[in-house]
Amino acid sequence: MNPSAPFITRPVATSLLMVGLLLVGATAYRQLPVSALPQVDYPTIQVVTFYPGASPDVMASYVTAPLERQFGQVPGLNQMTSSSSDGCSVITLQFTLDLNIDVAEQQVQAAINAAATYLPANLPNPPIYNKTNPADAPILTLALSSATLPLSRLEDYADTRLAQKIAQVTGVGLVSISGGQKPAVRVQANPNALSSYHLNLEDLRAAIAAANVNQAKGSFDGFRDAYTIGANDQLLTSADYKPLVVAYRYGAPVVLSDVATVIDAPENMRLAAWKNTTPAVIVNIQRQPGANIIEVVDRVKNLLTVPIPFAPRLRTFRWN
């Protein structure tokens, strides 16, 4: 029996069959996932906690360990890894494939709330978690530069405005900022001046900490009206710190500018980033597990076309 005979005797049916196969193949090709390499995306959540000034030992004992004890009780957890460094703790939680990542997110939030009583009381911010795979390379990288603004201002804009908007885009898992140009006020103490006023570094630290707080001030309750006192005691610039009274000596106040040099500068002057030869602030964007790379990049680019108030000029380049 000749297997080719039916196709030769029925040329019209053979042509229609080939056209049908071609259409099915073209449709199936457009439905293929777009990725550099085939991979399995595990539901992964990364928990980051910042504790400025803490050593790796302190981070491991007082931040990472309490969180790990709570995360270990989360059902569906497949693997947990952690890393403790100066002022930063990173815990990566990998869940089983049959667990929905949104459900895992709720469980992680509940574990963080349960561990809050075991974390340091002076932790500046609670742990931050993101749905992402830390092994994935960024799908899009933005370089922020300006000819008029300092990099510390650019990083402030990127952290408080741009990154917050990008993180809300569907499919975006993590938005990280690098460049190390966070705005800060640096107090450079003069030991000789402190000694002349019979002060030490602890006195200086206590005075600055006591004056730079933002807490509830109370309220006034009257017969007809009630008022809440709204006052922010936080100091934001070096000009606000300089007249700060550290102590009283010989019947006169000793202000901070008498015993220290106060300047506006980056938080860490040993970190920097460049776009080619231009100093810049780098914003890396990673996708959520299972999200289509092309669609996420298109959504982010569409967002960047919307004007953001006081946003600096963006230069973008893409990592494939």
Short mmCIF file of C-alpha atoms in Angstrom, two decimals:
data_model
loop_
_atom_site.label_atom_id
_atom_site.label_comp_id
_atom_site.label_asym_id
_atom_site.label_seq_id
_atom_site.Cartn_x
_atom_site.Cartn_y
_atom_site.Cartn_z
CA MET A 1 0.00 0.00 0.00
CA ASN A 2 1.34 3.36 -1.01
CA PRO A 3 0.82 5.85 1.90
CA SER A 4 1.16 8.81 -0.44
CA ALA A 5 -1.62 7.71 -2.76
CA PRO A 6 -4.55 9.34 -0.83
CA PHE A 7 -2.76 12.68 -0.83
CA ILE A 8 -1.92 12.49 -4.53
CA THR A 9 -5.46 11.57 -5.60
CA ARG A 10 -6.99 14.32 -3.41
CA PRO A 11 -4.91 17.44 -4.08
CA VAL A 12 -7.58 19.85 -2.78
CA ALA A 13 -7.91 18.08 0.56
CA THR A 14 -4.12 17.84 0.83
CA SER A 15 -3.78 21.58 0.20
CA LEU A 16 -6.43 22.41 2.81
CA LEU A 17 -4.73 20.12 5.32
CA MET A 18 -1.39 21.84 4.81
CA VAL A 19 -2.98 25.29 5.14
CA GLY A 20 -4.68 24.15 8.35
CA LEU A 21 -1.40 22.86 9.80
CA LEU A 22 0.28 26.13 8.85
CA LEU A 23 -2.39 28.20 10.61
CA VAL A 24 -2.28 26.02 13.73
CA GLY A 25 1.50 26.29 13.84
CA ALA A 26 1.42 30.08 13.44
CA THR A 27 -1.18 30.42 16.20
CA ALA A 28 0.71 28.11 18.55
CA TYR A 29 3.97 29.98 17.88
CA ARG A 30 2.45 33.25 19.10
CA GLN A 31 1.34 31.54 22.31
CA LEU A 32 4.82 30.30 23.22
CA PRO A 33 6.27 31.90 26.38
CA VAL A 34 9.03 34.41 25.81
CA SER A 35 12.17 33.74 27.85
CA ALA A 36 15.88 33.41 27.24
CA LEU A 37 16.03 29.88 28.64
CA PRO A 38 13.32 27.41 29.65
CA GLN A 39 12.96 27.41 33.41
CA VAL A 40 10.61 26.55 36.24
CA ASP A 41 9.60 29.55 38.35
CA TYR A 42 9.11 28.60 41.99
CA PRO A 43 6.93 30.88 44.13
CA THR A 44 9.66 32.91 45.80
CA ILE A 45 9.45 35.79 48.28
CA GLN A 46 12.40 37.85 49.43
CA VAL A 47 12.27 39.57 52.84
CA VAL A 48 14.69 42.47 53.41
CA THR A 49 15.25 44.18 56.76
CA PHE A 50 17.45 47.24 57.31
CA TYR A 51 19.03 48.06 60.67
CA PRO A 52 21.63 50.83 60.11
CA GLY A 53 24.74 50.59 62.25
CA ALA A 54 24.33 46.92 63.16
CA SER A 55 27.14 44.44 62.53
CA PRO A 56 26.53 41.12 60.73
CA ASP A 57 26.56 39.28 64.08
CA VAL A 58 23.88 41.57 65.50
CA MET A 59 21.79 41.24 62.33
CA ALA A 60 22.01 37.45 62.44
CA SER A 61 21.13 37.19 66.15
CA TYR A 62 18.49 39.87 66.61
CA VAL A 63 16.88 40.19 63.17
CA THR A 64 17.47 37.17 60.95
CA ALA A 65 17.06 34.48 63.62
CA PRO A 66 13.65 35.66 64.97
CA LEU A 67 12.30 35.99 61.44
CA GLU A 68 13.59 32.55 60.44
CA ARG A 69 11.87 30.94 63.44
CA GLN A 70 8.53 32.40 62.34
CA PHE A 71 9.02 31.67 58.64
CA GLY A 72 9.89 28.05 59.43
CA GLN A 73 6.30 27.53 60.59
CA VAL A 74 4.77 28.74 57.30
CA PRO A 75 3.08 25.80 55.48
CA GLY A 76 4.28 25.04 51.97
CA LEU A 77 7.79 26.38 52.57
CA ASN A 78 10.25 24.37 50.48
CA GLN A 79 13.56 26.15 51.09
CA MET A 80 14.78 29.10 53.17
CA THR A 81 18.13 30.85 52.80
CA SER A 82 19.39 33.99 54.53
CA SER A 83 22.26 36.44 54.38
CA SER A 84 23.25 38.92 57.11
CA SER A 85 25.56 41.84 56.39
CA ASP A 86 26.25 45.29 57.83
CA GLY A 87 22.86 46.79 58.54
CA CYS A 88 20.95 44.47 56.21
CA SER A 89 19.28 41.07 56.44
CA VAL A 90 18.00 39.22 53.35
CA ILE A 91 15.86 36.08 53.70
CA THR A 92 14.75 34.18 50.60
CA LEU A 93 11.69 31.92 50.95
CA GLN A 94 10.97 29.37 48.22
CA PHE A 95 7.60 27.62 48.30
CA THR A 96 6.25 24.50 46.60
CA LEU A 97 4.94 24.74 43.04
CA ASP A 98 1.35 23.95 44.02
CA LEU A 99 1.15 26.96 46.38
CA ASN A 100 -0.23 30.22 44.99
CA ILE A 101 2.25 33.04 45.49
CA ASP A 102 -0.51 35.41 46.66
CA VAL A 103 -1.40 32.95 49.43
CA ALA A 104 2.28 32.66 50.33
CA GLU A 105 2.48 36.45 50.52
CA GLN A 106 -0.31 36.56 53.10
CA GLN A 107 1.39 33.86 55.16
CA VAL A 108 4.70 35.74 55.08
CA GLN A 109 3.00 38.94 56.22
CA ALA A 110 1.40 37.08 59.12
CA ALA A 111 4.79 35.64 60.10
CA ILE A 112 6.37 39.10 60.02
CA ASN A 113 3.62 40.43 62.29
CA ALA A 114 4.18 37.54 64.70
CA ALA A 115 7.94 38.21 64.81
CA ALA A 116 7.52 41.95 65.45
CA THR A 117 7.74 41.51 69.25
CA TYR A 118 11.10 39.71 68.93
CA LEU A 119 12.73 42.30 66.67
CA PRO A 120 14.73 45.30 68.00
CA ALA A 121 12.51 48.08 69.29
CA ASN A 122 14.51 50.77 67.47
CA LEU A 123 14.22 49.12 64.05
CA PRO A 124 13.65 52.09 61.68
CA ASN A 125 11.28 50.21 59.35
CA PRO A 126 9.52 46.84 59.44
CA PRO A 127 10.78 44.04 57.15
CA ILE A 128 9.97 44.54 53.47
CA TYR A 129 8.99 41.58 51.28
CA ASN A 130 8.77 41.24 47.50
CA LYS A 131 7.49 38.50 45.20
CA THR A 132 10.50 37.77 43.03
CA ASN A 133 13.20 35.29 42.17
CA PRO A 134 16.56 36.72 43.27
CA ALA A 135 18.33 34.45 40.76
CA ASP A 136 16.65 36.26 37.86
CA ALA A 137 18.57 39.02 36.11
CA PRO A 138 16.81 42.41 35.90
CA ILE A 139 14.53 42.61 32.88
CA LEU A 140 14.94 46.39 32.67
CA THR A 141 17.51 48.80 34.06
CA LEU A 142 17.03 52.57 34.30
CA ALA A 143 19.87 55.07 34.74
CA LEU A 144 18.85 58.41 36.28
CA SER A 145 21.03 61.45 35.72
CA SER A 146 20.61 65.19 35.91
CA ALA A 147 22.67 68.20 34.96
CA THR A 148 21.22 70.38 37.75
CA LEU A 149 20.31 68.11 40.68
CA PRO A 150 22.77 66.26 42.95
CA LEU A 151 22.69 62.47 42.98
CA SER A 152 21.36 62.44 46.54
CA ARG A 153 18.24 64.29 45.38
CA LEU A 154 17.91 61.93 42.42
CA GLU A 155 18.02 58.89 44.68
CA ASP A 156 15.39 60.47 46.91
CA TYR A 157 13.11 60.98 43.90
CA ALA A 158 13.78 57.46 42.64
CA ASP A 159 13.05 55.87 46.02
CA THR A 160 9.97 57.86 47.01
CA ARG A 161 8.29 58.43 43.64
CA LEU A 162 9.60 56.46 40.69
CA ALA A 163 10.20 53.11 42.39
CA GLN A 164 6.83 53.24 44.14
CA LYS A 165 5.02 53.73 40.83
CA ILE A 166 6.96 51.01 39.02
CA ALA A 167 6.35 48.52 41.86
CA GLN A 168 2.59 48.85 41.25
CA VAL A 169 2.88 47.66 37.64
CA THR A 170 1.43 44.20 37.04
CA GLY A 171 4.19 41.60 36.78
CA VAL A 172 6.89 43.65 38.53
CA GLY A 173 8.33 41.69 41.46
CA LEU A 174 11.16 43.84 42.79
CA VAL A 175 12.46 47.35 42.19
CA SER A 176 15.93 47.89 43.65
CA ILE A 177 17.96 51.10 43.66
CA SER A 178 21.75 51.13 43.59
CA GLY A 179 24.26 53.93 43.58
CA GLY A 180 24.49 54.57 47.31
CA GLN A 181 23.57 58.24 47.12
CA LYS A 182 20.86 58.37 49.80
CA PRO A 183 20.58 61.88 51.21
CA ALA A 184 21.81 62.31 54.78
CA VAL A 185 23.25 64.80 57.23
CA ARG A 186 26.80 63.99 58.35
CA VAL A 187 27.95 65.17 61.79
CA GLN A 188 31.75 65.21 62.05
CA ALA A 189 32.55 65.62 65.75
CA ASN A 190 35.59 67.58 66.94
CA PRO A 191 37.06 65.68 69.94
CA ASN A 192 39.12 68.67 71.10
CA ALA A 193 36.08 70.96 71.13
CA LEU A 194 34.02 68.33 72.97
CA SER A 195 36.73 67.92 75.58
CA SER A 196 36.95 71.65 76.17
CA TYR A 197 33.25 71.66 77.10
CA HIS A 198 33.59 68.43 79.16
CA LEU A 199 31.45 66.49 76.69
CA ASN A 200 31.91 63.14 74.98
CA LEU A 201 30.55 61.40 71.89
CA GLU A 202 27.73 59.75 73.86
CA ASP A 203 26.50 63.16 75.02
CA LEU A 204 26.53 64.31 71.41
CA ARG A 205 24.64 61.23 70.22
CA ALA A 206 22.01 61.50 72.97
CA ALA A 207 21.36 65.17 72.23
CA ILE A 208 20.90 64.53 68.50
CA ALA A 209 18.65 61.50 69.09
CA ALA A 210 16.48 63.37 71.60
CA ALA A 211 15.97 66.33 69.29
CA ASN A 212 15.30 64.37 66.10
CA VAL A 213 12.09 62.46 66.83
CA ASN A 214 8.61 62.36 65.34
CA GLN A 215 6.17 61.16 67.98
CA ALA A 216 2.65 61.89 69.17
CA LYS A 217 2.42 65.23 70.99
CA GLY A 218 -1.02 64.76 72.55
CA SER A 219 -4.18 66.82 72.22
CA PHE A 220 -6.28 69.55 73.83
CA ASP A 221 -9.83 68.71 74.88
CA GLY A 222 -12.21 71.58 75.49
CA PHE A 223 -15.89 71.90 76.24
CA ARG A 224 -16.78 72.36 72.57
CA ASP A 225 -13.61 71.75 70.58
CA ALA A 226 -10.79 69.23 70.59
CA TYR A 227 -7.42 69.79 68.94
CA THR A 228 -4.59 67.39 68.14
CA ILE A 229 -1.09 68.80 68.33
CA GLY A 230 0.62 68.28 65.00
CA ALA A 231 4.33 69.03 65.22
CA ASN A 232 7.19 67.28 63.47
CA ASP A 233 10.48 67.48 65.37
CA GLN A 234 12.52 65.76 62.68
CA LEU A 235 15.55 67.65 61.40
CA LEU A 236 16.14 67.23 57.68
CA THR A 237 18.98 69.56 56.68
CA SER A 238 22.34 70.58 58.09
CA ALA A 239 21.01 74.09 58.68
CA ASP A 240 18.46 72.64 61.11
CA TYR A 241 21.12 70.70 63.03
CA LYS A 242 23.68 73.48 63.48
CA PRO A 243 21.75 75.55 66.12
CA LEU A 244 20.83 72.39 68.09
CA VAL A 245 21.66 72.85 71.78
CA VAL A 246 23.84 69.99 73.00
CA ALA A 247 24.35 71.15 76.60
CA TYR A 248 24.71 74.21 78.80
CA ARG A 249 28.14 75.15 80.06
CA TYR A 250 29.12 78.20 82.12
CA GLY A 251 25.59 79.59 81.83
CA ALA A 252 25.57 79.54 78.02
CA PRO A 253 24.27 77.00 75.48
CA VAL A 254 26.67 74.82 73.52
CA VAL A 255 25.27 74.32 70.02
CA LEU A 256 26.17 71.52 67.65
CA SER A 257 28.15 73.78 65.31
CA ASP A 258 30.50 74.61 68.21
CA VAL A 259 31.67 71.01 68.64
CA ALA A 260 31.12 69.44 65.20
CA THR A 261 31.03 70.12 61.48
CA VAL A 262 27.57 69.48 60.01
CA ILE A 263 27.20 69.01 56.24
CA ASP A 264 24.65 67.66 53.76
CA ALA A 265 26.18 64.63 52.06
CA PRO A 266 25.34 61.09 50.88
CA GLU A 267 24.73 58.44 53.52
CA ASN A 268 27.61 56.33 52.18
CA MET A 269 30.26 58.23 50.27
CA ARG A 270 32.05 55.03 49.19
CA LEU A 271 29.22 53.80 46.94
CA ALA A 272 28.54 55.07 43.42
CA ALA A 273 27.18 54.03 40.03
CA TRP A 274 27.76 55.16 36.46
CA LYS A 275 25.99 54.99 33.12
CA ASN A 276 28.98 54.84 30.77
CA THR A 277 30.99 57.81 32.09
CA THR A 278 28.08 59.71 33.68
CA PRO A 279 27.40 59.37 37.44
CA ALA A 280 23.87 58.07 37.85
CA VAL A 281 21.42 56.30 40.09
CA ILE A 282 20.57 52.81 38.82
CA VAL A 283 17.07 51.32 39.12
CA ASN A 284 16.86 47.55 38.49
CA ILE A 285 13.47 45.99 37.79
CA GLN A 286 12.81 42.26 38.23
CA ARG A 287 9.69 40.37 37.24
CA GLN A 288 7.41 38.19 39.33
CA PRO A 289 7.72 34.41 38.87
CA GLY A 290 5.75 33.35 35.79
CA ALA A 291 5.30 36.87 34.39
CA ASN A 292 5.94 37.47 30.69
CA ILE A 293 9.12 39.50 30.26
CA ILE A 294 8.05 41.41 27.13
CA GLU A 295 4.66 42.37 28.56
CA VAL A 296 6.16 43.61 31.84
CA VAL A 297 8.78 45.70 30.01
CA ASP A 298 6.10 47.24 27.79
CA ARG A 299 3.99 48.15 30.81
CA VAL A 300 6.94 49.83 32.52
CA LYS A 301 7.86 51.77 29.38
CA ASN A 302 4.25 52.93 29.02
CA LEU A 303 4.37 54.13 32.64
CA LEU A 304 7.55 56.10 31.97
CA THR A 305 5.77 58.09 29.28
CA VAL A 306 3.41 59.49 31.94
CA PRO A 307 4.87 62.69 33.46
CA ILE A 308 5.89 62.28 37.10
CA PRO A 309 6.05 65.56 39.10
CA PHE A 310 9.63 66.68 39.78
CA ALA A 311 10.98 63.50 38.15
CA PRO A 312 14.48 63.75 36.65
CA ARG A 313 15.31 62.90 33.08
CA LEU A 314 15.55 59.15 32.43
CA ARG A 315 18.01 57.27 30.28
CA THR A 316 16.99 53.66 29.78
CA PHE A 317 18.75 50.60 28.52
CA ARG A 318 17.59 47.02 28.59
CA TRP A 319 19.25 43.80 29.69
CA ASN A 320 18.20 40.77 27.68
#
